[in-house]
mmCIF file with all atom_site columns, C-alpha atoms in Angstrom:
data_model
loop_
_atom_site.group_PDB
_atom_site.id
_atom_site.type_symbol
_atom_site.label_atom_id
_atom_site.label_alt_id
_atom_site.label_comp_id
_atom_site.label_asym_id
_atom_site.label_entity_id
_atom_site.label_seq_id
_atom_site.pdbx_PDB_ins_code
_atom_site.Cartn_x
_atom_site.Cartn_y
_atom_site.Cartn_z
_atom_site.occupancy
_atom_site.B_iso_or_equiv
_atom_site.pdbx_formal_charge
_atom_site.auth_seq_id
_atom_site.auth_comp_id
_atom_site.auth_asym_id
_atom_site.auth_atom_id
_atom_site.pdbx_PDB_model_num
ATOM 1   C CA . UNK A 1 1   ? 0.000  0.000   0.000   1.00 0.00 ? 483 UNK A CA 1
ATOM 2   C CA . UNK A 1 2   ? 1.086  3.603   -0.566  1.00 0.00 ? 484 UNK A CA 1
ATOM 3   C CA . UNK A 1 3   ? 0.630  5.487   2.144   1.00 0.00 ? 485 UNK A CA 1
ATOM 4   C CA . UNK A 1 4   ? 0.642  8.722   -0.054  1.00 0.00 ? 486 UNK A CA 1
ATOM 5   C CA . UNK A 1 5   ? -2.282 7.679   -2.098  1.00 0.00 ? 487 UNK A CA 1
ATOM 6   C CA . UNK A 1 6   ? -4.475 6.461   0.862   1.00 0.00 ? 488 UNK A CA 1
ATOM 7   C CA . UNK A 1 7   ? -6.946 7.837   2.870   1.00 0.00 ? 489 UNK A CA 1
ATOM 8   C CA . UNK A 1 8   ? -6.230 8.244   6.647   1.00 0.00 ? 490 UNK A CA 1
ATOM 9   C CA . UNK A 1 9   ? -8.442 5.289   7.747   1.00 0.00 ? 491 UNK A CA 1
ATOM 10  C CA . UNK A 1 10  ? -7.064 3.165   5.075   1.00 0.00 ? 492 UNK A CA 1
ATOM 11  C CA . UNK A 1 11  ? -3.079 4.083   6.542   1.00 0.00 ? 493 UNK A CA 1
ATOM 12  C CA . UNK A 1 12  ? -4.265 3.637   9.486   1.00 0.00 ? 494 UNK A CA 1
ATOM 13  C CA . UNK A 1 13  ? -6.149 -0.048  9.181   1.00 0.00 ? 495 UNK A CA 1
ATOM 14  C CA . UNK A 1 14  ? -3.135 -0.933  7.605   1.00 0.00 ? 496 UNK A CA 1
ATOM 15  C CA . UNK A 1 15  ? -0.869 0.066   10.820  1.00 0.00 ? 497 UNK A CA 1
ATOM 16  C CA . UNK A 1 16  ? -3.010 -1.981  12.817  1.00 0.00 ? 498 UNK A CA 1
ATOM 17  C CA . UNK A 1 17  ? -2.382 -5.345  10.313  1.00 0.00 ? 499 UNK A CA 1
ATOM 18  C CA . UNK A 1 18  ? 1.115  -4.956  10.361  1.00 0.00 ? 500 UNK A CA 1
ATOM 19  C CA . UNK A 1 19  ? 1.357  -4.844  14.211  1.00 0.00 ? 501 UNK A CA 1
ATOM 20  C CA . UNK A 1 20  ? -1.084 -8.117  14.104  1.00 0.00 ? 502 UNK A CA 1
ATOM 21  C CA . UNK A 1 21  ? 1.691  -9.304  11.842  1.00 0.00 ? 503 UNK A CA 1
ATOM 22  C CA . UNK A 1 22  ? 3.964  -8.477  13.847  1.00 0.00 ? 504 UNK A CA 1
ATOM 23  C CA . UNK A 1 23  ? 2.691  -9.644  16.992  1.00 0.00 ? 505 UNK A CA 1
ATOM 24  C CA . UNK A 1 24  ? 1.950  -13.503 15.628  1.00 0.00 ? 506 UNK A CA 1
ATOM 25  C CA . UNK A 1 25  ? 5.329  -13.950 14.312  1.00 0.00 ? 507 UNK A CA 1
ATOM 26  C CA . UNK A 1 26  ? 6.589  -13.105 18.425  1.00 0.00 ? 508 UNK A CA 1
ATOM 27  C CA . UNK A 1 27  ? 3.534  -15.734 19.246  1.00 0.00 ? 509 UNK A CA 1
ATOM 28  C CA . UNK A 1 28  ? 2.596  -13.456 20.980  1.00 0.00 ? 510 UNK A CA 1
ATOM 29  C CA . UNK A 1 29  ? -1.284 -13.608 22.111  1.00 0.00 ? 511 UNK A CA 1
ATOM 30  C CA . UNK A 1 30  ? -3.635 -10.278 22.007  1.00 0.00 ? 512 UNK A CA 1
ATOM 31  C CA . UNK A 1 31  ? -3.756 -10.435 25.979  1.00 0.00 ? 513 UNK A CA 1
ATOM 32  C CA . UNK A 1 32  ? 0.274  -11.029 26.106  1.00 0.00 ? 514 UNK A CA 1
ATOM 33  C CA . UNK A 1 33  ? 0.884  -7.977  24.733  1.00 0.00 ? 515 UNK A CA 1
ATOM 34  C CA . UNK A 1 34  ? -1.620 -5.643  25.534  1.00 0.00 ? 516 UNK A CA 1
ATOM 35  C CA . UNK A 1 35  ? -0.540 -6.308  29.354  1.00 0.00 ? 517 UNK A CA 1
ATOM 36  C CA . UNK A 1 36  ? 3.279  -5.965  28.170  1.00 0.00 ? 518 UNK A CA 1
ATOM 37  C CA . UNK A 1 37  ? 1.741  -2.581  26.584  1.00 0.00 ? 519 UNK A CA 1
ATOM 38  C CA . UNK A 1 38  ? 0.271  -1.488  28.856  1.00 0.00 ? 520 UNK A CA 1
ATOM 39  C CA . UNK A 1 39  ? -3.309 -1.230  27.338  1.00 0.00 ? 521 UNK A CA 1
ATOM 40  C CA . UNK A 1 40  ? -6.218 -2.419  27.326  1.00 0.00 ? 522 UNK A CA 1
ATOM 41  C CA . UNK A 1 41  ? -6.920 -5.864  25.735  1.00 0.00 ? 523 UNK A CA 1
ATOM 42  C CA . UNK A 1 42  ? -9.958 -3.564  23.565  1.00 0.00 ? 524 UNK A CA 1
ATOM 43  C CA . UNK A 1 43  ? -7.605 -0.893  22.968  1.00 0.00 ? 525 UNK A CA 1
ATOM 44  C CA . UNK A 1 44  ? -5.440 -3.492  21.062  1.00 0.00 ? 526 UNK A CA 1
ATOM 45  C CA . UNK A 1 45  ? -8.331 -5.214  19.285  1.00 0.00 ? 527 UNK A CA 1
ATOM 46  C CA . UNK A 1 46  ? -9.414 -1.920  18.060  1.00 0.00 ? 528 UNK A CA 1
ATOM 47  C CA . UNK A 1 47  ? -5.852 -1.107  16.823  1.00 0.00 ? 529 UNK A CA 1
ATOM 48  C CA . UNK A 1 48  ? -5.307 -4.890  14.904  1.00 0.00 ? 530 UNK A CA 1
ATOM 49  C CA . UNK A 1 49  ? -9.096 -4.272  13.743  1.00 0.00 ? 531 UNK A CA 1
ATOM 50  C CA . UNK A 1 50  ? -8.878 -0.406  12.445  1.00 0.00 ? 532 UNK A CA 1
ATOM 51  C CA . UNK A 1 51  ? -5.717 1.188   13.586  1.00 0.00 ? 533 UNK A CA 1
ATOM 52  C CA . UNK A 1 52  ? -8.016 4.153   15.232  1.00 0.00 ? 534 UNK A CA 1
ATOM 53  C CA . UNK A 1 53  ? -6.750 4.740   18.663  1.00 0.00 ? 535 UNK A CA 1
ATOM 54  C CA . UNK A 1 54  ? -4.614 7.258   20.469  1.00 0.00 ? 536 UNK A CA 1
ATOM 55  C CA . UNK A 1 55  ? -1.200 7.904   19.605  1.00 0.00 ? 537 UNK A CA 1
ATOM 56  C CA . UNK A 1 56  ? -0.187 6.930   23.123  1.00 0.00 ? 538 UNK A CA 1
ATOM 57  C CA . UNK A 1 57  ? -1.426 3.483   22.696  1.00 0.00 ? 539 UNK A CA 1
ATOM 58  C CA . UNK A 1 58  ? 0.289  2.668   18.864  1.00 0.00 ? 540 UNK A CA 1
ATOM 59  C CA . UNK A 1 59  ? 3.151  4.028   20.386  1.00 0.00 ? 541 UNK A CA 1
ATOM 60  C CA . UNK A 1 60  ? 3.004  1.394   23.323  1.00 0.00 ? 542 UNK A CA 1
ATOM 61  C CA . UNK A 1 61  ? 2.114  -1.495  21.161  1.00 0.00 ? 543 UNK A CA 1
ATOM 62  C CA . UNK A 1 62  ? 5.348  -0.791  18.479  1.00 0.00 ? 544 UNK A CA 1
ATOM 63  C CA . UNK A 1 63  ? 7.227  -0.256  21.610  1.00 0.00 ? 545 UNK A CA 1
ATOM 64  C CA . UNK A 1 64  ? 6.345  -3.634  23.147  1.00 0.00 ? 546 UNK A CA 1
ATOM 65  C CA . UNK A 1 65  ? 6.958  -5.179  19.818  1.00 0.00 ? 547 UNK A CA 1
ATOM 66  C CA . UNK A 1 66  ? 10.258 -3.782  18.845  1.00 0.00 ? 548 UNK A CA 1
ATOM 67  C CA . UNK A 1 67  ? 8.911  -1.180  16.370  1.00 0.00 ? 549 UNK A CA 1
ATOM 68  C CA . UNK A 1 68  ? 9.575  2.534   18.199  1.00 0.00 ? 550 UNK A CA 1
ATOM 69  C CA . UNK A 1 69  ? 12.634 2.513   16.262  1.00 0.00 ? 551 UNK A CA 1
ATOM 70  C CA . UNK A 1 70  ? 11.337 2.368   13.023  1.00 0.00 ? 552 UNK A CA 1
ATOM 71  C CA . UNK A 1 71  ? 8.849  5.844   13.593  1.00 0.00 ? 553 UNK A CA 1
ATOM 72  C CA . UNK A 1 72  ? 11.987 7.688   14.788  1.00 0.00 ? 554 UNK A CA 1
ATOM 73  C CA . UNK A 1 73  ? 12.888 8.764   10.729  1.00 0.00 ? 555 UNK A CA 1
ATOM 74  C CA . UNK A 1 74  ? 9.144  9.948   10.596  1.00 0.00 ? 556 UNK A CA 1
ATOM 75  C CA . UNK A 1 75  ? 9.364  13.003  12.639  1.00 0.00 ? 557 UNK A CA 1
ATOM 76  C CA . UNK A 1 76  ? 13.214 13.913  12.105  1.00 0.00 ? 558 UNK A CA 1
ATOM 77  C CA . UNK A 1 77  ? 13.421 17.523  10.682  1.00 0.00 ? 559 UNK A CA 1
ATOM 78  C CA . UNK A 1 78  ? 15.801 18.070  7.572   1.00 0.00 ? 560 UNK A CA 1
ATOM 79  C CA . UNK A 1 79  ? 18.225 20.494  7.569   1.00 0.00 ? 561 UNK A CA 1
ATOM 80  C CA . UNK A 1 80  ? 18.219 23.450  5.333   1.00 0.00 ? 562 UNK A CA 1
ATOM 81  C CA . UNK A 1 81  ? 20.627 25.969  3.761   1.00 0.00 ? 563 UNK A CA 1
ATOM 82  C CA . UNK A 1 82  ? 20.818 29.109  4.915   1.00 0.00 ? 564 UNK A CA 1
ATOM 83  C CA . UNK A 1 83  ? 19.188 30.693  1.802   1.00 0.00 ? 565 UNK A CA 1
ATOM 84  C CA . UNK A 1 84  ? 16.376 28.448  2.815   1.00 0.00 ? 566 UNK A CA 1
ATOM 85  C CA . UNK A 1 85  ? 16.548 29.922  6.228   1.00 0.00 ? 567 UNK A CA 1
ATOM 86  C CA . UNK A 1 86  ? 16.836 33.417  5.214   1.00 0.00 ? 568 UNK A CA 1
ATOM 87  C CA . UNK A 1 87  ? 13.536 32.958  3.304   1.00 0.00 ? 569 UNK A CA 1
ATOM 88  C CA . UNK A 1 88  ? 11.867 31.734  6.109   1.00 0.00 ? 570 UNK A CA 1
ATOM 89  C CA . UNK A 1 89  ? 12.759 34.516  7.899   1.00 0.00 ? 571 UNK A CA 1
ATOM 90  C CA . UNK A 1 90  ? 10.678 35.906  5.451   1.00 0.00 ? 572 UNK A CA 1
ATOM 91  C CA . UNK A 1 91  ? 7.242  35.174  7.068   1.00 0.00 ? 573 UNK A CA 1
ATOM 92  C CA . UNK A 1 92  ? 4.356  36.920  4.253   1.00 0.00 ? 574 UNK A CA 1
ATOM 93  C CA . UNK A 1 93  ? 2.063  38.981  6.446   1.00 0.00 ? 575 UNK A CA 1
ATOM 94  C CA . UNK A 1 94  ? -0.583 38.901  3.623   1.00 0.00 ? 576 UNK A CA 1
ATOM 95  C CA . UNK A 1 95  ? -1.696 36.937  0.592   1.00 0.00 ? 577 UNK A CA 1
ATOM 96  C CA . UNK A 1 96  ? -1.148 38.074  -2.925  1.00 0.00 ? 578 UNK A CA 1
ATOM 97  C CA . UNK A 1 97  ? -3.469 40.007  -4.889  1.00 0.00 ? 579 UNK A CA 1
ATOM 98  C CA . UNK A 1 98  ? -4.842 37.367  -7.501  1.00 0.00 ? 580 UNK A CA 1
ATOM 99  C CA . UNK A 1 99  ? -5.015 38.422  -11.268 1.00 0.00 ? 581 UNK A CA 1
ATOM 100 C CA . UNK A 1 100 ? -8.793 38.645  -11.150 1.00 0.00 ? 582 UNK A CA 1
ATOM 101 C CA . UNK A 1 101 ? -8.710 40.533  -8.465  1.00 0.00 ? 583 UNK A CA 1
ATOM 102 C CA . UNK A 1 102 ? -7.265 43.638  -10.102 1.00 0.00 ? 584 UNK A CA 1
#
């Protein structure tokens, strides 16, 4: 699946089969790791099911099943030259006047 051409729920459903993919090849029972995760045994059903819970629980579940690494590369920030910066700096106050607008 590509994430980029999915909807939310669809990512997200598919987060949740991974981690029950995940989970059976540690044999690893729903009510093994939910307690290991610290979450409810419903709270993991919903996540294998739909992926829609909090962030706090998938974050427990990937933890308990060796996973938290893998999200790390998600939320690094790239770096960017200083032109880049400069521009930034930049901040527009106002949008531009559009062509039809004049």
């Amino acid at each position: 699946m590509l994430f980029k051409l999915a909807t939310p729920q669809e990512v997200a459903g598919e987060l949740g089969q991974r981690l029950r993919t995940r989970r059976l090849s540690l044999n690893q029972s729903q009510a093994e790791t939910a307690a290991r995760a610290g979450v409810s045994l419903g709270a993991l059903r919903n996540l294998e099911r739909n992926g829609l819970v909090t962030v706090e629980v998938l974050l427990r579940v990937a933890g308990t099943l060796g996973l938290l690494q893998h999200l790390e590369p998600v939320f690094v920030t790239r770096p960017v030259s200083i032109e880049q910066m400069e521009t930034a700096s930049r901040s527009r106050r106002r949008a531009s006047r559009k062509k039809d607008e004049v």
